Short mmCIF file of C-alpha atoms and ligand atoms in Angstrom, two decimals:
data_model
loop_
_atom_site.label_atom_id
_atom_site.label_comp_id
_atom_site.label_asym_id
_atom_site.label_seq_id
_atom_site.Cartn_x
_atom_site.Cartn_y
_atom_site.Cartn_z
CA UNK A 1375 -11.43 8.35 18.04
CA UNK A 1376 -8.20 6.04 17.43
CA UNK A 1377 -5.73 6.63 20.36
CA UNK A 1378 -2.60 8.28 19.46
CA UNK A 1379 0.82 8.39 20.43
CA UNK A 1380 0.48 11.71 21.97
CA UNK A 1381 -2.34 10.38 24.43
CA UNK A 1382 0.31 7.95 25.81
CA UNK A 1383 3.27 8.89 28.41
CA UNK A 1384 6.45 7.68 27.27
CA UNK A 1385 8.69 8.86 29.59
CA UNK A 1386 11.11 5.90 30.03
CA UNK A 1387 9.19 3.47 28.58
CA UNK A 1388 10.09 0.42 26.62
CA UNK A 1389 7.70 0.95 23.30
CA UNK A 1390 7.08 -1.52 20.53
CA UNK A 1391 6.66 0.55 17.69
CA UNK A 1392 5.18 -1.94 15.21
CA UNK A 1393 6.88 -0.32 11.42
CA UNK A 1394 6.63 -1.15 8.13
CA UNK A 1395 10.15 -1.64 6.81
CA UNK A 1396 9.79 -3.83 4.17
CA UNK A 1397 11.52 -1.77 1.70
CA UNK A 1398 13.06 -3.08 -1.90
CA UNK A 1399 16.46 -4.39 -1.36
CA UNK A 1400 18.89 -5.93 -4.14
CA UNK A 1401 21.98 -7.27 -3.78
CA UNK A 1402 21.85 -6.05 -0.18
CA UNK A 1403 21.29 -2.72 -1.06
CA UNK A 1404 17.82 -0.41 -0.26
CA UNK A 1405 16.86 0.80 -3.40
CA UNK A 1406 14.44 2.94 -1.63
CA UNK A 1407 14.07 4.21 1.41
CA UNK A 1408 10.45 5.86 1.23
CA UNK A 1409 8.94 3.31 4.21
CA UNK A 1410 11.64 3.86 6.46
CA UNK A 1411 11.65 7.83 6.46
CA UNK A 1412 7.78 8.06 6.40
CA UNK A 1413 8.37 6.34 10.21
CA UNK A 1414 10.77 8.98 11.18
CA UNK A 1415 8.48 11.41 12.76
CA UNK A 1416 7.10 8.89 14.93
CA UNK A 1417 10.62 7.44 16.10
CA UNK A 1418 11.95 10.92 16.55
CA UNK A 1419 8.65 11.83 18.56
CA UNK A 1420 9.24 8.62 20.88
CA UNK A 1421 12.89 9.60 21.41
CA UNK A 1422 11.92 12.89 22.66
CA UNK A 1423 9.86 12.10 24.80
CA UNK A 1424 12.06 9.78 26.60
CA UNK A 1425 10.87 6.86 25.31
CA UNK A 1426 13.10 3.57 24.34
CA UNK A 1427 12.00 2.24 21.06
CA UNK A 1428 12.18 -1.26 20.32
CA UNK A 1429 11.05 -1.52 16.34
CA UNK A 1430 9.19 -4.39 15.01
CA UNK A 1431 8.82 -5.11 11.05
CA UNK A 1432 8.62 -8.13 8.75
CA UNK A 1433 10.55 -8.06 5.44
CA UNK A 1434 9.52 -9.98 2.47
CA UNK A 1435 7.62 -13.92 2.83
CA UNK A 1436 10.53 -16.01 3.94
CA UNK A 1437 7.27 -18.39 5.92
CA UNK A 1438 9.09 -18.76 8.96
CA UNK A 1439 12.60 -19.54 8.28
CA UNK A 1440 14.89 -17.84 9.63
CA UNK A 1441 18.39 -15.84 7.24
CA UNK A 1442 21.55 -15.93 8.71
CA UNK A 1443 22.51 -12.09 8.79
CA UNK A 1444 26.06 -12.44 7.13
CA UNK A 1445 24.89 -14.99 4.38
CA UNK A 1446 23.48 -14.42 0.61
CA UNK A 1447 20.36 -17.12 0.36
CA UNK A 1448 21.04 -17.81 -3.66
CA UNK A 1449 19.53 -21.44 -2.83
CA UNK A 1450 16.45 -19.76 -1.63
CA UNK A 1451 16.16 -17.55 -5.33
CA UNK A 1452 15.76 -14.60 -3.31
CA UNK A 1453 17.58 -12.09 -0.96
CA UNK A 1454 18.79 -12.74 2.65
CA UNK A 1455 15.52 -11.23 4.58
CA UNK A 1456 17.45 -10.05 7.39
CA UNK A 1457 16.40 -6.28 9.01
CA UNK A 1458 20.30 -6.14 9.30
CA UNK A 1459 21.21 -3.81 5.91
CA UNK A 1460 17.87 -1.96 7.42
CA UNK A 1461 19.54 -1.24 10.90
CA UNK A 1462 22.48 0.17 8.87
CA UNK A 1463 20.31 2.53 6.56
CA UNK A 1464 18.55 4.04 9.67
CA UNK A 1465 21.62 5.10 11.58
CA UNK A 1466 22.62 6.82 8.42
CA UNK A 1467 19.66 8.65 8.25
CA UNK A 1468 18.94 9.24 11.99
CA UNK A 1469 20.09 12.85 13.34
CA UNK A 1470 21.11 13.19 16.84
CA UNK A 1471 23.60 11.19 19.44
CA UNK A 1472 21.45 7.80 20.17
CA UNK A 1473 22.52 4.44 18.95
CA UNK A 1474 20.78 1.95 16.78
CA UNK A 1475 20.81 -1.38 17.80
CA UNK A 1476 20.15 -4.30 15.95
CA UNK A 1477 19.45 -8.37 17.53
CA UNK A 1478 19.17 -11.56 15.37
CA UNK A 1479 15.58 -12.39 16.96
CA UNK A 1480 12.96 -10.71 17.66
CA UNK A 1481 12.24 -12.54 20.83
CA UNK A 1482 14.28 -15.03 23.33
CA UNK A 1483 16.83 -13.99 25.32
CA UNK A 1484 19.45 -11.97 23.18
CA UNK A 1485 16.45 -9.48 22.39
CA UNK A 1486 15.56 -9.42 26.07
CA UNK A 1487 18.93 -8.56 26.93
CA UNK A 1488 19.28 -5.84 24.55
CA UNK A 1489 16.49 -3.90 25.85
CA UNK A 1490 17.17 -4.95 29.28
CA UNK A 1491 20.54 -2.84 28.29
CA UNK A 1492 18.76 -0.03 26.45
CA UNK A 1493 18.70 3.82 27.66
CA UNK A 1494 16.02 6.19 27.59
CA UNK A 1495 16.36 7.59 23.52
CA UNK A 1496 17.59 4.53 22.19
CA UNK A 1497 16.51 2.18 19.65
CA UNK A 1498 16.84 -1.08 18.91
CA UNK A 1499 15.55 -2.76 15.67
CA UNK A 1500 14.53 -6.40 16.15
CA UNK A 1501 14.90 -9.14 13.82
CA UNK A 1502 12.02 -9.79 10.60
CA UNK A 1503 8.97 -10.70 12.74
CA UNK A 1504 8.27 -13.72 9.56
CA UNK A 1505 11.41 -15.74 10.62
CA UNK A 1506 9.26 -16.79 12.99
CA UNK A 1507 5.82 -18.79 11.70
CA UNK A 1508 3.57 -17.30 14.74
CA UNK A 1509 4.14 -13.70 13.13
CA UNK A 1510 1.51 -14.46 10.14
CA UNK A 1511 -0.38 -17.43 11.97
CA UNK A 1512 -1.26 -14.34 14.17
CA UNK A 1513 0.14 -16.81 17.59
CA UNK A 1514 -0.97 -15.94 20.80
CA UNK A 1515 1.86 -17.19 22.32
CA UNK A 1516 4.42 -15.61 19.89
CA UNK A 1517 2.58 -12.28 20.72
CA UNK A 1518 3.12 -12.83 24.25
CA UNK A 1519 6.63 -13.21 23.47
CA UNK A 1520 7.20 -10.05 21.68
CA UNK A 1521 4.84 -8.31 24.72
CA UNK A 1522 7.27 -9.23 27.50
CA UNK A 1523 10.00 -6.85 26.00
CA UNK A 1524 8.06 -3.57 25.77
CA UNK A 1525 5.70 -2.13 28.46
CA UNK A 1526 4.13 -0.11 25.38
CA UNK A 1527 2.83 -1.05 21.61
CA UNK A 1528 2.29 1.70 19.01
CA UNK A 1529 1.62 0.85 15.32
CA UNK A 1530 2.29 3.01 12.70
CA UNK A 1531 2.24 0.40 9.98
CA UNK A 1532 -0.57 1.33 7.90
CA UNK A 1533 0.27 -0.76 4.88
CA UNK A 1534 0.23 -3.88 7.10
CA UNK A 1535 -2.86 -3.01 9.36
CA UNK A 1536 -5.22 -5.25 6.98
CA UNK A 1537 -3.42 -8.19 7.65
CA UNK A 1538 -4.60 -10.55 11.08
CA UNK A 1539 -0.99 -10.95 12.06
CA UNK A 1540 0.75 -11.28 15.74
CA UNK A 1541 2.21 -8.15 15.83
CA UNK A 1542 -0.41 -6.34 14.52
CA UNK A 1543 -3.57 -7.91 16.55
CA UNK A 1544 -2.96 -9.99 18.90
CA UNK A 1545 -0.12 -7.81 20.59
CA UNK A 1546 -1.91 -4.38 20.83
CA UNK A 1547 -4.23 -6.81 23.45
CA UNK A 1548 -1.50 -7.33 25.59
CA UNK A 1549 -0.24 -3.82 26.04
CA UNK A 1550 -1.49 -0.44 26.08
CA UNK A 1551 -1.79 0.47 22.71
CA UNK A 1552 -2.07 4.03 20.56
CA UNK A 1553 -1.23 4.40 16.72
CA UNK A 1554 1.44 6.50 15.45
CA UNK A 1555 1.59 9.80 12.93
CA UNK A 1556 1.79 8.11 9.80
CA UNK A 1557 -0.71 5.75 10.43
CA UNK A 1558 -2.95 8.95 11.90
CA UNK A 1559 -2.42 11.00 8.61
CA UNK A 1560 -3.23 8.25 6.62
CA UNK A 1561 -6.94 7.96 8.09
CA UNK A 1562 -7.20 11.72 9.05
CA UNK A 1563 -6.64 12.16 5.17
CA UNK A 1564 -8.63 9.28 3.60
CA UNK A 1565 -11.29 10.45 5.90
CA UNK A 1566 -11.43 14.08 5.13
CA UNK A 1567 -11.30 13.35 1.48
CA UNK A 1568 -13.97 10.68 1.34
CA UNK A 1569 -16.23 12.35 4.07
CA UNK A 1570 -16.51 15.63 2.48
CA UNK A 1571 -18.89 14.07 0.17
CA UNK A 1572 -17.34 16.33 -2.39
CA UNK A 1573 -19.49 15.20 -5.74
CA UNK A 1574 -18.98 14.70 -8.95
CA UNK A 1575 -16.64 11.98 -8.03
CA UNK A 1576 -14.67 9.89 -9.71
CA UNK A 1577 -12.74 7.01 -9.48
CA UNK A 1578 -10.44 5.04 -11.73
CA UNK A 1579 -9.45 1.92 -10.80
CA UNK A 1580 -6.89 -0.63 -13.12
CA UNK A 1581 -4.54 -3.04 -12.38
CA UNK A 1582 -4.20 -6.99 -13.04
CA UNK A 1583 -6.52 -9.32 -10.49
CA UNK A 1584 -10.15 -8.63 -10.34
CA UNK A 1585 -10.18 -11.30 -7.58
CA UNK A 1586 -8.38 -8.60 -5.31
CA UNK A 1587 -10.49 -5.91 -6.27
CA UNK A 1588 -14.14 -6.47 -6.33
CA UNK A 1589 -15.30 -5.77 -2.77
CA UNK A 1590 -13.35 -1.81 -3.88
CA UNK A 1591 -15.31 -2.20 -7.33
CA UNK A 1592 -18.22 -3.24 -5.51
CA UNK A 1593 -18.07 -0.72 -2.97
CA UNK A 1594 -17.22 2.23 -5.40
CA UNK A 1595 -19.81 1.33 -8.01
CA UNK A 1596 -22.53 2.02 -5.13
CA UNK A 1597 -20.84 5.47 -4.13
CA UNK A 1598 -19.09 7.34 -6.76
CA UNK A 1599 -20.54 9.21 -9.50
CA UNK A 1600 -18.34 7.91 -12.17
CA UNK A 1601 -16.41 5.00 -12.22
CA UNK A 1602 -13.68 4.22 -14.93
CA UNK A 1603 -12.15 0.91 -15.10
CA UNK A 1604 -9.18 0.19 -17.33
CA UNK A 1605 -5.99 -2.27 -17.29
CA UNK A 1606 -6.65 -6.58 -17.47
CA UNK A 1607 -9.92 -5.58 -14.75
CA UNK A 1608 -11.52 -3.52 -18.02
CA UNK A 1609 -11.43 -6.86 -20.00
CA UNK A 1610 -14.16 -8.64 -18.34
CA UNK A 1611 -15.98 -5.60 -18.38
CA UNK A 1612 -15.90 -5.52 -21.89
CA UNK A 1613 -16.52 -8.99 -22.48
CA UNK A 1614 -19.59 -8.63 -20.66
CA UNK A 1615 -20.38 -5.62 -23.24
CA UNK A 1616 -20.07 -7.61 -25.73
CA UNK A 1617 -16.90 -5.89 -26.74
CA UNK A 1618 -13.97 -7.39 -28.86
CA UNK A 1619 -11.00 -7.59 -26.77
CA UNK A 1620 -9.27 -9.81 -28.78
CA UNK A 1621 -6.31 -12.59 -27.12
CA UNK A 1622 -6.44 -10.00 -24.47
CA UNK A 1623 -5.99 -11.54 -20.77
CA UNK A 1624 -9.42 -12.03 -19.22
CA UNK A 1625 -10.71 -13.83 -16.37
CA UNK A 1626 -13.64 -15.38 -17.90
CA UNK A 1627 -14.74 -16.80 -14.36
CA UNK A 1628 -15.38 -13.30 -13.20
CA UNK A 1629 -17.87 -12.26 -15.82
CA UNK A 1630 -20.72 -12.86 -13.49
CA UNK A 1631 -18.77 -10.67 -10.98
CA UNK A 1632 -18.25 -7.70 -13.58
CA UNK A 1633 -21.96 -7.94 -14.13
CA UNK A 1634 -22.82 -7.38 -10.72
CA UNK A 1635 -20.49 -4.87 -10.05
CA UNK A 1636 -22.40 -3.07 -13.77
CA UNK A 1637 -25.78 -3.73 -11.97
CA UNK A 1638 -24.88 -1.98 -8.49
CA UNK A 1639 -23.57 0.79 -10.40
CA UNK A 1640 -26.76 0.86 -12.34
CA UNK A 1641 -28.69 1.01 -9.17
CA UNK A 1642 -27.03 3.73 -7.75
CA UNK A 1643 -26.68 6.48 -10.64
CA UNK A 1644 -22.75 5.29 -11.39
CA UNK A 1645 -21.54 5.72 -14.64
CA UNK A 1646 -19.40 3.21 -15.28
CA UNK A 1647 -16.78 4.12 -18.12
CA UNK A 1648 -14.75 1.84 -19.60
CA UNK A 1649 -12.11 1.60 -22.52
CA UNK A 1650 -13.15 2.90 -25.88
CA UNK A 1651 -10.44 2.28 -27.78
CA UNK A 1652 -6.60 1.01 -26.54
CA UNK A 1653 -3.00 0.49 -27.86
CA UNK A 1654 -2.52 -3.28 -28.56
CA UNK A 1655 0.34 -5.16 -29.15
CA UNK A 1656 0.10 -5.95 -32.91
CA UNK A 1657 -0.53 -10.49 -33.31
CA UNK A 1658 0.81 -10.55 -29.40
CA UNK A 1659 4.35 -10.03 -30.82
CA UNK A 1660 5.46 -7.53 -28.22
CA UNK A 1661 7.35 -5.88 -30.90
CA UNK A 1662 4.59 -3.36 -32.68
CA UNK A 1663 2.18 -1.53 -30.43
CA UNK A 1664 -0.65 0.06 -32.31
CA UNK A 1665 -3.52 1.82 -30.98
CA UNK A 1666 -6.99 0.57 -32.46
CA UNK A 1667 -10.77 1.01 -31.61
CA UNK A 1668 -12.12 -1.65 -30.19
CA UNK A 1669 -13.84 -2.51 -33.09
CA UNK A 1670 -10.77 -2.69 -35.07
CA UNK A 1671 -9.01 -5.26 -32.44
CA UNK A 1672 -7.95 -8.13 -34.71
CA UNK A 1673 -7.88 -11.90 -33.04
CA UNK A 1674 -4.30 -12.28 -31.87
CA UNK A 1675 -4.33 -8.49 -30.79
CA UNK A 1676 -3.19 -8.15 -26.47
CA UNK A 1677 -4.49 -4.66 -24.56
CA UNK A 1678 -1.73 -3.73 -23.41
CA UNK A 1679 -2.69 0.22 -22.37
CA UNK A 1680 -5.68 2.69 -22.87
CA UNK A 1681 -5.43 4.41 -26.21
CA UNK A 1682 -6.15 8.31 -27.07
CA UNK A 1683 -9.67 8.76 -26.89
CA UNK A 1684 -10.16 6.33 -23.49
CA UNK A 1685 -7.75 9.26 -22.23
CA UNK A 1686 -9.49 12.15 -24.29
CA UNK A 1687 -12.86 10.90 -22.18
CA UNK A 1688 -11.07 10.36 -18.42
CA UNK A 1689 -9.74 13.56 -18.67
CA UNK A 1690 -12.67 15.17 -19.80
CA UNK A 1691 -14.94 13.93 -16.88
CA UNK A 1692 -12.14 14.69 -14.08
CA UNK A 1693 -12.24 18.19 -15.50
CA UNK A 1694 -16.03 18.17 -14.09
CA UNK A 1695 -15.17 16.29 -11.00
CA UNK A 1696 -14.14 17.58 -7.56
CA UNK A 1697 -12.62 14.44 -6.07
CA UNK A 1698 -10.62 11.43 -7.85
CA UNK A 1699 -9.85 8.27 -6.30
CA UNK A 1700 -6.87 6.37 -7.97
CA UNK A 1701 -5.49 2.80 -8.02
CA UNK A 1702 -4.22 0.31 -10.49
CA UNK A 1703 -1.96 1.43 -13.32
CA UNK A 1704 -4.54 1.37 -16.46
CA UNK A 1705 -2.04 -0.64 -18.49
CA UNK A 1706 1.18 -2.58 -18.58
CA UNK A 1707 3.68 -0.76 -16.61
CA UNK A 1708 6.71 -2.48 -16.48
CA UNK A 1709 8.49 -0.03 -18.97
CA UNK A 1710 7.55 3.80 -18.31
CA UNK A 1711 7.88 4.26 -22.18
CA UNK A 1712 5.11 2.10 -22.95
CA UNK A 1713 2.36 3.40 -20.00
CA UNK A 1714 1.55 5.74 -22.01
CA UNK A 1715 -2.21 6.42 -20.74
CA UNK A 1716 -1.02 5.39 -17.16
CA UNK A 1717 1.24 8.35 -17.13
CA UNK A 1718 -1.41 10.42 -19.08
CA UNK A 1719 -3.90 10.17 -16.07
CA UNK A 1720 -0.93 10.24 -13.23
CA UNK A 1721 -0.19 13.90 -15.18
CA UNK A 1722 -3.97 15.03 -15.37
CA UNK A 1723 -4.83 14.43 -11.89
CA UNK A 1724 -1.27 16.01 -11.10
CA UNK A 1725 -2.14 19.03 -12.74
CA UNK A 1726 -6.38 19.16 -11.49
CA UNK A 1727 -4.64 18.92 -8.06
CA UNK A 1728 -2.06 21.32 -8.24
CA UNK A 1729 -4.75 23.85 -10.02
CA UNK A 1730 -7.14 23.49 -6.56
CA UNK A 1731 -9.84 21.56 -8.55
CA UNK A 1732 -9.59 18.49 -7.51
CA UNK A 1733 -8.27 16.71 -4.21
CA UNK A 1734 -6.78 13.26 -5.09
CA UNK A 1735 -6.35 10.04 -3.20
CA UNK A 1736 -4.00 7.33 -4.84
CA UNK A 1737 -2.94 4.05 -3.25
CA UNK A 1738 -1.64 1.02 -4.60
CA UNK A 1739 2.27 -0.04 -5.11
CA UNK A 1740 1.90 -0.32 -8.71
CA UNK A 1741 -0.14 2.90 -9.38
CA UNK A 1742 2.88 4.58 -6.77
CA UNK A 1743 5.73 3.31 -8.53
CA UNK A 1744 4.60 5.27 -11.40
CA UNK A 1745 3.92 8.58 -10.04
CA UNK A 1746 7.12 8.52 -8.58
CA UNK A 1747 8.80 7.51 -12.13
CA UNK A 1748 7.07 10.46 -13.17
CA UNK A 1749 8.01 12.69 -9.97
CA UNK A 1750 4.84 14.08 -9.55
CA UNK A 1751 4.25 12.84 -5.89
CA UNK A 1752 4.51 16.43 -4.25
CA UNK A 1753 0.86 17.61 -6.76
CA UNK A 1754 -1.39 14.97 -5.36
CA UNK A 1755 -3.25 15.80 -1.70
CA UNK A 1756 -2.55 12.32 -0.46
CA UNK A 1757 -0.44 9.42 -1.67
CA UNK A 1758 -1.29 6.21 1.02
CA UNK A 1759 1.56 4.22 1.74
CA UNK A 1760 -0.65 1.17 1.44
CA UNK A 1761 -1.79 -1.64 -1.15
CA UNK A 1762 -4.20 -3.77 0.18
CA UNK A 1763 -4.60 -2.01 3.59
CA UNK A 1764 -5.82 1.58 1.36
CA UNK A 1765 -8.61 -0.64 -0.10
CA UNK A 1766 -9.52 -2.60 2.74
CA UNK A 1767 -9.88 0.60 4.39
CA UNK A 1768 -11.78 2.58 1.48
CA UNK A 1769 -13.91 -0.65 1.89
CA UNK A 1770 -14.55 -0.63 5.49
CA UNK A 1771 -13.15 2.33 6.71
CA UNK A 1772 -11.54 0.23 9.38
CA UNK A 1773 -8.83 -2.21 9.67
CA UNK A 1774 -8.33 -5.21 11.57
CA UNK A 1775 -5.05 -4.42 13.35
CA UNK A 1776 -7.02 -1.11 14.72
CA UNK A 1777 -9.75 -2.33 16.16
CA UNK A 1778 -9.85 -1.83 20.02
CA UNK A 1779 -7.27 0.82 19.29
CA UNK A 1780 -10.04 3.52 19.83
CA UNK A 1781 -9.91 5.85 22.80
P1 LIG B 2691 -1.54 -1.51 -7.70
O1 LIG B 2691 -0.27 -2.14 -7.14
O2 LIG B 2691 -1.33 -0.05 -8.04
O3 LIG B 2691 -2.75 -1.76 -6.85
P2 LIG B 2691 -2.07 -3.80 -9.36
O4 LIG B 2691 -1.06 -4.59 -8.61
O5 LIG B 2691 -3.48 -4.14 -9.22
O6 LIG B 2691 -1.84 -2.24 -9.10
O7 LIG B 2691 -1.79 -3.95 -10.94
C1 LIG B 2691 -0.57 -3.60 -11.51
C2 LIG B 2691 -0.18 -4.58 -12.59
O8 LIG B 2691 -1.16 -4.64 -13.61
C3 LIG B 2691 1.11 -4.15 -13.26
O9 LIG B 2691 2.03 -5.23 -13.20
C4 LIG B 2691 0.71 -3.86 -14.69
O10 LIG B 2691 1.78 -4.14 -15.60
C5 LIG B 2691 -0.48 -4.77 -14.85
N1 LIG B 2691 -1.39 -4.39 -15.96
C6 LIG B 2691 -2.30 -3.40 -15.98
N2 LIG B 2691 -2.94 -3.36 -17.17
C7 LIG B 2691 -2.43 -4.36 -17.92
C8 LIG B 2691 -2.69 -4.86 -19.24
N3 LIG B 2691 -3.61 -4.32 -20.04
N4 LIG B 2691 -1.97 -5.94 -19.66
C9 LIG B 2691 -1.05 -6.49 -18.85
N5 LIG B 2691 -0.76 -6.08 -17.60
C10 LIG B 2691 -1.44 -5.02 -17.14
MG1 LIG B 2692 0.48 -4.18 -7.22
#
């Protein structure tokens, strides 16, 4: 059993609560909250039980240089990565008398200080953990830092907990450690749905980089009892049919990859399904999207989505199924008018789910995106807040920042 926050006495007690606030910012602005108010429960559980908390979070890949709060970084290309506009949004959205703080380091002597001055209830939200290069070198000696200013560590990052980092590895050593609710509902809920063993299942995975994918591919293929694959993943899978796909994007290195993945499948009473038919972008143009049967895919023709009858078929076989795994939109999804299938399947499982007949699992920031476009989040029985840390962990069913984290 992982230990949890509620194992832990807090009364007091200077707690690193290691958060995921990397949220979308433009032009200084959060454009959406979702990470920090999915941490709220844990902060407000902290707070009443007497607890300081000191948060920790990276924000975007600015490789260990430091923004200066105040300052726009147009030389960089990107936005200032500062936690600052962060600090702001959760005062706004915190209830009760306690003040946020907010220091320009996460470590060093102004963060001492501001703990040093902090009252039981309080918070104080560090500086972006990635201004500093021993964050994502995973540093001993920058977790040691970060360890002298808390007597407690609790992560509830989930999204992050696949990644080696200081904060998330090496510190938990250091201190006594426990995991918070969100990161506890995300593995109380990928574990009841993929434990109950609850067959015919399905999954459907899509998306761009077969690279990221194949140990999930690998690892579904031998478990699940059908397996569709769509989006740029489906086109090696079809080359290695035989299948026209025409100037579609492929990774033609990965063939011998898809053909494992077909033969593991094979081995272990999978079906795989993939694409019958799709809507193409007529020559490449971008300007005419048609859908065609495969066979009818001319030369210069791009995949851009599933077509009718690849939706006719998925929708079909989740109607027989009693669990669904999702990730990976199943075509381009930049423009919600043109994800057609995408949002086909997002509505299908919405509906399964909200009838009782199916309990669904989605993860992936892409494949979220969309179901929130299409405001269906509240149908589906669990929506992970990770990426890569929901397939590492369908994977492994661990994670490297929670190991030694057991009770
Ligand atoms: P997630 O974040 O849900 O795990 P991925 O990051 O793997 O999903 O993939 C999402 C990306 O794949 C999106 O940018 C989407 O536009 C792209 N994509 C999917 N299918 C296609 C396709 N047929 N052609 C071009 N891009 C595609
Ligand atoms: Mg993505």
């Amino acid at each position: 059993m992982i230990k949890s926050i509620r194992d832990l006495d807090l009364d007091n007690k200077a707690v690193l609560l290691r958060a995921d606030l990397n949220v979308p910012i433009k032009n200084g602005v959060i454009t959406d909250n979702t990470r920090i108010s999915k941490v709220l429960p844990t902060i407000n559980y902290l707070r009443s039980r007497g607890a300081k908390v000191i948060i920790l979070s990276h924000l975007g890949r600015p490789d260990g240089q430091p923004d200066q709060i105040s300052l726009e970084c147009p030389l960089l290309g990107r936005e200032n990565l500062s936690l600052a506009p962060i600090a702001r949004e959760l005062k706004g959205i915190l209830l009760g008398p306690h003040c946020v703080e907010f220091v320009e380091d996460c470590i060093g002597q102004k963060a001492s200080e501001a703990v040093a001055s902090m009252r039981s209830g309080d918070i104080l939200l560090l500086e972006n953990l990635r201004f500093h290069k021993g964050e994502t070198q995973n540093d001993e000696a920058f977790a040691r830092e970060l360890a002298k200013l808390g007597e407690i560590y609790v992560n509830d990052a989930f999204a992050c907990s696949h990644r080696a980092h200081a904060s998330l590895v090496k510190l938990p050593r250091l201190l006594p450690a426990a995991v918070g609710f969100l990161l506890l509902e995300e593995i109380k809920q990928i574990d009841s749905i993929l434990d109950a063993e609850q067959k015919p299942m399905m999954a459907i995975v899509g998306g761009a980089k077969i690279s990221t994918k194949i140990d999930l591919l690998n690892k579904l293929a031998g478990s699940v009892d059908y397996l569709f694959i769509g989006g740029i993943l489906a086109n090696c899978f079809l080359k290695c049919r035989g299948a026209n796909i025409g100037a579609s994007l492929c990774y033609s290195d990965k063939l011998d990859v898809a053909l494992n993945i077909l033969q593991i499948a094979e081995d272990n009473s999978c079906q795989i399904i993939l694409p019958m038919d799709a809507i193409v972008s007529v020559n490449g143009m971008g300007t005419r999207y048609a859908p065609r049967s495969l066979a009818d895919i001319s030369a210069r023709d791009l995949i851009c989505d599933i077509g009718p009858d690849s939706i006719a078929k998925i929708n079909q076989i989740m109607e027989n199924c009693t669990t669904v795994l999702w990730n990976g939109p199943l075509g381009v999804c930049d423009d919600l008018s043109l994800s057609v299938g995408t949002a086909a399947v997002a509505h299908k499982i919405a509906l399964l789910t909200s009838k009782g007949k199916i309990k669904s699992l989605v993860g992936g920031g892409d494949s979220m995106e969309i179901i929130n476009k299409l405001k269906v989040q509240e149908e589906y029985t669990h929506l992970s807040t990770g990426g890569g840390a929901f397939l590492k962990y369908i994977e492994n069913r661990s994670l490297v920042a929670l190991e030694g984290l057991e009770s």
